[in-house]
Short mmCIF file of C-alpha atoms and ligand atoms in Angstrom, two decimals:
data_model
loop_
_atom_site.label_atom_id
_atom_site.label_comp_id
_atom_site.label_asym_id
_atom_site.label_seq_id
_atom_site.Cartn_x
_atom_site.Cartn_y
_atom_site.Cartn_z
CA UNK A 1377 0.00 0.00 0.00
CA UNK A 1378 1.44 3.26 -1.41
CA UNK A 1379 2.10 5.81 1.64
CA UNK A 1380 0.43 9.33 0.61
CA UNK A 1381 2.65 12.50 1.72
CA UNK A 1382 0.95 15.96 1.21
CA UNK A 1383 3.58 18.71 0.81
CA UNK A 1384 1.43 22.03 2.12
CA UNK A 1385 2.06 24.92 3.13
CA UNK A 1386 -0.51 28.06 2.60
CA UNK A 1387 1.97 30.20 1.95
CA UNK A 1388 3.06 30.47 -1.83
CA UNK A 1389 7.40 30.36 -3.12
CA UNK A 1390 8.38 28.19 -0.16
CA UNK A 1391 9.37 24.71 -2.16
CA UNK A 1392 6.56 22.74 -1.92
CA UNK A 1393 6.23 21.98 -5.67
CA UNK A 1394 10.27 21.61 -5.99
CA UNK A 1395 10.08 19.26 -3.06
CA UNK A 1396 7.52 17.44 -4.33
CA UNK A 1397 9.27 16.91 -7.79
CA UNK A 1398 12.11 16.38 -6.31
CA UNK A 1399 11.24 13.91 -3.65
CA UNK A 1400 9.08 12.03 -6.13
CA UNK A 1401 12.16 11.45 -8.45
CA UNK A 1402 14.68 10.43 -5.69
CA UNK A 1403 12.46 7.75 -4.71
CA UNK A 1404 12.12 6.85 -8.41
CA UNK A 1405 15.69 6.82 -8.70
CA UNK A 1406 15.88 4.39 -5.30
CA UNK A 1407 13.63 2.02 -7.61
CA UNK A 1408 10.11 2.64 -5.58
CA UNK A 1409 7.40 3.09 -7.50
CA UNK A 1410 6.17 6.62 -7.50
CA UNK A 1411 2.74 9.09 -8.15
CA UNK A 1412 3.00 12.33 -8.22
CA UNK A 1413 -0.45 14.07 -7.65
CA UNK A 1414 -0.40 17.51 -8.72
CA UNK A 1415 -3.33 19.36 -6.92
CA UNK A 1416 -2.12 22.63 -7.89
CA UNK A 1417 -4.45 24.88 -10.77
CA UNK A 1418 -0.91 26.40 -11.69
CA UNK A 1419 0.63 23.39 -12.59
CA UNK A 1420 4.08 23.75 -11.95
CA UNK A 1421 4.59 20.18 -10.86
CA UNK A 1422 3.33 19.17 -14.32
CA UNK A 1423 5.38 21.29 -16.49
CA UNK A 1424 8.41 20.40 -14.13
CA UNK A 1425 8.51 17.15 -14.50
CA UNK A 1426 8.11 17.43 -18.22
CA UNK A 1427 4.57 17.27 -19.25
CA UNK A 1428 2.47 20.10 -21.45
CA UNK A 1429 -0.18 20.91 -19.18
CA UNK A 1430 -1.83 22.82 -22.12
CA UNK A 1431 -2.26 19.56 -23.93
CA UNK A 1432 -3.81 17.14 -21.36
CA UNK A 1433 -7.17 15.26 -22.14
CA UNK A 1434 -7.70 15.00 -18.37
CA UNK A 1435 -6.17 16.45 -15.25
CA UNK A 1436 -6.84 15.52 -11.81
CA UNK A 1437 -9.81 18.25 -11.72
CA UNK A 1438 -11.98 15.05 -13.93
CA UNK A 1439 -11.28 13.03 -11.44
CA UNK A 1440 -12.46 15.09 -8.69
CA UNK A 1441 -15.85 15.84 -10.14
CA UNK A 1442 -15.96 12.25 -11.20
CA UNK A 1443 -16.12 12.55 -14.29
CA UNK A 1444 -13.11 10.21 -15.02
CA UNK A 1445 -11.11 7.31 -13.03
CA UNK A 1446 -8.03 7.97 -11.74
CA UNK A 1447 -6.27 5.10 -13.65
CA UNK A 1448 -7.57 6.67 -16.95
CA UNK A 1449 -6.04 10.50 -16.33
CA UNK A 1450 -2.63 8.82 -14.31
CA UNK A 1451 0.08 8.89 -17.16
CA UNK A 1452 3.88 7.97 -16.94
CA UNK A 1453 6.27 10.91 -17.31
CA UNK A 1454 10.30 10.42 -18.79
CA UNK A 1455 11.39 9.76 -15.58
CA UNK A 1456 11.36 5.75 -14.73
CA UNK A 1457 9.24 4.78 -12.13
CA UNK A 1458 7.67 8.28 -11.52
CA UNK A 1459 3.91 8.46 -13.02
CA UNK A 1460 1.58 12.21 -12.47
CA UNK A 1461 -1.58 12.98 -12.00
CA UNK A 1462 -1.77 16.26 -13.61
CA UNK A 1463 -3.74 19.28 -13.35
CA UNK A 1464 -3.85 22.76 -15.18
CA UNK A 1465 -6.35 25.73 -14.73
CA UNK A 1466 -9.38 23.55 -14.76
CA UNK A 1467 -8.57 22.65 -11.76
CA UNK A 1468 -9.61 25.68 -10.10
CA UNK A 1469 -13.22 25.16 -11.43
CA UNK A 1470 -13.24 22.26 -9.01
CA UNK A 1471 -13.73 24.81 -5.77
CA UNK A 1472 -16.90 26.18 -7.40
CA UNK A 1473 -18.46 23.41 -8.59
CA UNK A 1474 -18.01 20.91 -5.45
CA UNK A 1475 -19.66 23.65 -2.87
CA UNK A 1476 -22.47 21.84 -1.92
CA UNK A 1477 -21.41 18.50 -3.45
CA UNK A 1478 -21.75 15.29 -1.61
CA UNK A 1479 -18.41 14.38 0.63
CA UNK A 1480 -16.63 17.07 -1.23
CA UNK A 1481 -13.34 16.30 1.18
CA UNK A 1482 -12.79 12.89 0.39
CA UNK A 1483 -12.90 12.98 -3.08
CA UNK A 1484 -8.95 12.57 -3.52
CA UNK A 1485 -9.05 10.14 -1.04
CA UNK A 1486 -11.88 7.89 -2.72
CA UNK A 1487 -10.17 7.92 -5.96
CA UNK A 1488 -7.08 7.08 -4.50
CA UNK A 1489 -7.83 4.17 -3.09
CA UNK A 1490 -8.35 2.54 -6.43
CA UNK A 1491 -4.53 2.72 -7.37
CA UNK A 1492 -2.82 2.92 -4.25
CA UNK A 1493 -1.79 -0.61 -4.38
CA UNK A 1494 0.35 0.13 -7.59
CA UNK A 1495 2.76 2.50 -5.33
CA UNK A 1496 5.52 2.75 -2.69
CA UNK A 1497 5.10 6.62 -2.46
CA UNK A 1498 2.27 9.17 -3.48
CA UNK A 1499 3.36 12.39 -3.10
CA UNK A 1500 0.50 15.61 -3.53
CA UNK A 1501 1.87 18.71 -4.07
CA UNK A 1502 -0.62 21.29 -2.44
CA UNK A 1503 -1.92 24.76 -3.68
CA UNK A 1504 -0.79 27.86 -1.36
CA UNK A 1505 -3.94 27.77 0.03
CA UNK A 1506 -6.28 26.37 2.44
CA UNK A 1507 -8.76 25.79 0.16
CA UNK A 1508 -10.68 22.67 -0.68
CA UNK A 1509 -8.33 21.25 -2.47
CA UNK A 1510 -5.77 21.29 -0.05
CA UNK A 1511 -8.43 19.77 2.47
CA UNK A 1512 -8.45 17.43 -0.04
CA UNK A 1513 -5.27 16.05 -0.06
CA UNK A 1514 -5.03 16.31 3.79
CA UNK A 1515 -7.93 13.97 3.58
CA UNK A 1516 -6.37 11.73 1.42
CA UNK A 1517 -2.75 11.94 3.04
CA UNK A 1518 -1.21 9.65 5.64
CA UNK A 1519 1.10 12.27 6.23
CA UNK A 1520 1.70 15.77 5.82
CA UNK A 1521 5.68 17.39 4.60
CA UNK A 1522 5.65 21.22 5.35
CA UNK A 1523 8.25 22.82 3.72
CA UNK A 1524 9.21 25.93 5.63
CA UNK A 1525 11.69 29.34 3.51
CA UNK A 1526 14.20 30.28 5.51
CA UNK A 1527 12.83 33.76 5.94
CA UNK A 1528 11.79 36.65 8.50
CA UNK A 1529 8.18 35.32 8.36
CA UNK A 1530 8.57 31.64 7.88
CA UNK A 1531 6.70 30.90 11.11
CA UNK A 1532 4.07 33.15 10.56
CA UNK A 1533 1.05 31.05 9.70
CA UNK A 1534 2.51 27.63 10.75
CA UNK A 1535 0.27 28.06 13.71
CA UNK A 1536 -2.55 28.19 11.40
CA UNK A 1537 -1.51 25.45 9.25
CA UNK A 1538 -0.93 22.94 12.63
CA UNK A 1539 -4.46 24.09 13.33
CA UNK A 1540 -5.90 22.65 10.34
CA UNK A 1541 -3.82 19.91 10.36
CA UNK A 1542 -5.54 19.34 13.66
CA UNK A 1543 -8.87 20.06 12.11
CA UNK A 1544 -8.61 17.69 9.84
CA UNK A 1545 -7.19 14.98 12.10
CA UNK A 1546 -10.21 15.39 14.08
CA UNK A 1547 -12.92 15.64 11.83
CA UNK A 1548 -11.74 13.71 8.32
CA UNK A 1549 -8.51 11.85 8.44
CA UNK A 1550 -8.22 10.53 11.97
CA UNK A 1551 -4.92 8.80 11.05
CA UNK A 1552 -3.05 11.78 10.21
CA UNK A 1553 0.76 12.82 10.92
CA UNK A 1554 3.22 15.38 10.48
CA UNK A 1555 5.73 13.85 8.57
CA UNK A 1556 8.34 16.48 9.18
CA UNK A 1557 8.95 20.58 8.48
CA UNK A 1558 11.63 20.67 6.04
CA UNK A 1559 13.76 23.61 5.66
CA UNK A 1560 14.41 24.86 2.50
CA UNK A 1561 16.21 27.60 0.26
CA UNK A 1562 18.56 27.88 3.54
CA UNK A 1563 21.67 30.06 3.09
CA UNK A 1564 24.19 29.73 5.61
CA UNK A 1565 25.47 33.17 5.30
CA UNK A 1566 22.34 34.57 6.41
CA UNK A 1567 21.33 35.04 9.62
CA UNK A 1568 17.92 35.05 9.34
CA UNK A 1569 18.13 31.47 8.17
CA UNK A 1570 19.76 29.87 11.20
CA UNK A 1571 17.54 32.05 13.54
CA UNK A 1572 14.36 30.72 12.00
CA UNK A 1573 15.93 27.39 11.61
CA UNK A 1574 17.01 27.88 15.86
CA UNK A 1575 13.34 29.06 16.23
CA UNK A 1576 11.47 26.28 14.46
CA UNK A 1577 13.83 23.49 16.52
CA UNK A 1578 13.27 24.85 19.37
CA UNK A 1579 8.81 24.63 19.15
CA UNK A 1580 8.96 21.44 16.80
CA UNK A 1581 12.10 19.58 18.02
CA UNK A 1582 12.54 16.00 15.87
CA UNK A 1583 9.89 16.54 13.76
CA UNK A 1584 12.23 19.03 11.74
CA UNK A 1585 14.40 17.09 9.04
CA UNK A 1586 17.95 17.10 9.38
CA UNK A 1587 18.47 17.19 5.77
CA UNK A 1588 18.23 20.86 4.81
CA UNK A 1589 17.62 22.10 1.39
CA UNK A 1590 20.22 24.82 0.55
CA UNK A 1591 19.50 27.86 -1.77
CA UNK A 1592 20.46 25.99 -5.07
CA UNK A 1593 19.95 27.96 -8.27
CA UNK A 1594 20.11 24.21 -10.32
CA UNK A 1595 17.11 24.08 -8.33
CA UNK A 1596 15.27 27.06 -9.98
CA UNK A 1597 16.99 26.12 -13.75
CA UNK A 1598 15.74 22.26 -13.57
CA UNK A 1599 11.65 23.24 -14.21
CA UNK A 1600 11.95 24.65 -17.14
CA UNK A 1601 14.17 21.90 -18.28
CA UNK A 1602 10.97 19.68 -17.77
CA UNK A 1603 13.83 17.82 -15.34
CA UNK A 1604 13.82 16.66 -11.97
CA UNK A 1605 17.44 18.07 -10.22
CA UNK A 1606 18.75 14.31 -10.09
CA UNK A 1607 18.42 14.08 -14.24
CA UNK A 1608 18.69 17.99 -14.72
CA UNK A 1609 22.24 18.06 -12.75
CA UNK A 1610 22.64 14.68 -10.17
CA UNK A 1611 26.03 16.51 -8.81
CA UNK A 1612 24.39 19.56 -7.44
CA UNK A 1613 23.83 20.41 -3.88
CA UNK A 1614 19.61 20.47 -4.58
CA UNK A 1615 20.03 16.74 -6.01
CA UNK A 1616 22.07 15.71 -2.75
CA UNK A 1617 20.06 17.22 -0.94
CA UNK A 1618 16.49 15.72 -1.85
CA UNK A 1619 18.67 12.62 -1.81
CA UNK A 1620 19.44 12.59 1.80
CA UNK A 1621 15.43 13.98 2.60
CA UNK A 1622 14.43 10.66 0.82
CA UNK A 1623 16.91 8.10 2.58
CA UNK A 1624 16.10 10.11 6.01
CA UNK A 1625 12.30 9.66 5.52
CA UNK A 1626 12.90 5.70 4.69
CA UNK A 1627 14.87 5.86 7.96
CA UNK A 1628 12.43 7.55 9.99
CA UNK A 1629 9.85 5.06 8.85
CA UNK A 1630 12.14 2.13 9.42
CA UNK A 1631 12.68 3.50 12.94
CA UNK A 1632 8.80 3.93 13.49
CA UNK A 1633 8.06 0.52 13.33
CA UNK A 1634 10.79 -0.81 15.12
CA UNK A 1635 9.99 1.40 18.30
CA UNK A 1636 6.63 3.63 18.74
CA UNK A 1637 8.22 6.92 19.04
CA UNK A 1638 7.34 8.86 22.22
CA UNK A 1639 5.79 11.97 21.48
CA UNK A 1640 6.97 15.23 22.44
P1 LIG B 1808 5.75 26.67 -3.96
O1 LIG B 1808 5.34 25.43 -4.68
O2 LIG B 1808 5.68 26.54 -2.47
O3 LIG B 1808 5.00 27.87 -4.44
P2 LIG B 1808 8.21 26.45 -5.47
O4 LIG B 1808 8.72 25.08 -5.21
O5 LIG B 1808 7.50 26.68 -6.76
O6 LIG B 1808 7.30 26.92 -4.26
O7 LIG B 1808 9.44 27.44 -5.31
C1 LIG B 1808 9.30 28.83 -5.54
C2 LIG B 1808 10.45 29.33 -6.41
O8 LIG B 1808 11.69 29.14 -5.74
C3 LIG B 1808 10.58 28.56 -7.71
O9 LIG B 1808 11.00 29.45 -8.71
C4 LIG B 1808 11.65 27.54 -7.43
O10 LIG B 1808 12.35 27.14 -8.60
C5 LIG B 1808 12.55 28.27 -6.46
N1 LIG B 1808 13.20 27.38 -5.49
C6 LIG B 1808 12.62 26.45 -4.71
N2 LIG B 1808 13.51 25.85 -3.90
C7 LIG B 1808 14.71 26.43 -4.18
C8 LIG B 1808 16.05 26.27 -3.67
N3 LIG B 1808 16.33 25.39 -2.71
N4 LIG B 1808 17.01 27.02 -4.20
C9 LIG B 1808 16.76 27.93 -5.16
N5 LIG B 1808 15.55 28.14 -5.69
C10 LIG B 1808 14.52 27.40 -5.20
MG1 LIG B 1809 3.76 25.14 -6.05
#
């Protein structure tokens, strides 16, 4: 049974889709079998992993509506191992036309179920929003990845985000975890970064990765490439990096059912 990791974070520009790319593809590249759901109405995780989101006969919005089953809108990208759900613009119709609509929450989750046998990993790369959609894939998630910029405001609105995490938890998805915060775009010359990296140890303590993206500028070339960083450039620092977030998530994992973890 495929484990489903939502990367969210309401805030928009803080890695979420170039995690979820780039996660995706390292566990490709470890030889698990990989979805990539991309719940986003811009797209990005579509067009960066190499797929014209202006000429798709279905996108993950179909599916939503149920209009079309999952199987029939999954396709398999250039990278081995790594299929996508994709979306475009449609998607945003989705919002609109679900208010009102039966178990509008679980939709993702319902559909999912169907294929979730065929993968190690599904990853969902979330809007910057807390919009249906994202409920959505909170729903449908096991876990939740929150990528975090290494910025002055970074922890503004994390609060709200562990509160609808909680939400969720309580109401729709009783199951669900915080699979870690994951610092990204950090840039060990700045100060900033290590105070907000200081700041978000000190409230969130092991649940904050020990891999740490770095400011990577391969990182920002690879999308338009239509590359995940591990094809695009395998030597960088971003390609290392997403390398060691995958082997220290398979490690965490491993370590969770060895030994319940004692919660902080
Ligand atoms: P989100 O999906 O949260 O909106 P993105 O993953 O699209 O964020 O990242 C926002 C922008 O920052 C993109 O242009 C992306 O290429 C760039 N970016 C993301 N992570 C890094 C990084 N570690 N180093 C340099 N640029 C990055
Ligand atoms: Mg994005």
């Amino acid at each position: 049974m495929g484990r489903i990791i939502a990367i969210a974070n309401q805030k928009g520009g803080v890695g979420k889709t170039t995690t979820a790319v780039n996660l995706a593809s390292s566990f490709a590249a470890m030889g698990k079998r990989v979805l990539l759901i991309d719940m986003d109405p811009q797209g990005n995780a579509t067009s960066g992993i190499g797929v014209d989101k202006k000429k798709l006969p279905a996108t993950v919005y179909q599916v939503l509506i149920g209009d079309e089953p999952v199987d029939r809108v999954v396709r398999e990208t250039s990278v081995r191992d790594l299929d996508l759900l994709p979306a475009n613009q449609a998607l945003a119709g989705a919002e609109v036309e679900l208010v009102g609509a039966i178990a509008r929450e679980v939709r993702l989750r319902k559909a999912l179920d169907t294929v979730r046998d065929r993968y190690e990993f599904i990853f969902i790369d979330c809007p910057p929003s807390l919009s249906l959609l994202t409920l959505n894939a909170l729903t449908a998630a096991d876990s939740v990845l929150l990528p975090l910029q290494c910025e002055y405001y970074a922890m503004e609105g994390l609060s709200q985000l562990m509160q609808t995490i909680k939400l969720i938890e309580a109401n729709l998805n009783p199951g669900l975890k915080l699979e870690g915060i994951l610092l990204t775009m950090f840039d060990a010359r700045n100060n900033i970064c290590h105070q907000v990296a200081e700041d978000v140890t000190q409230h969130f303590g092991w649940k904050v990765f020990e891999s740490v993206i770095t400011r990577n500028v391969r990182l920002s070339e690879a999308p338009s490439h239509g590359l995940p960083i591990n094809i695009y450039d395998p030597q960088s620092r971003g390609a290392v990096g997403y390398e060691a977030l995958a082997r220290e998530i398979l490690s965490r994992a491993a370590e969770q059912t060895a030994a319940p973890r004692i919660e902080a």
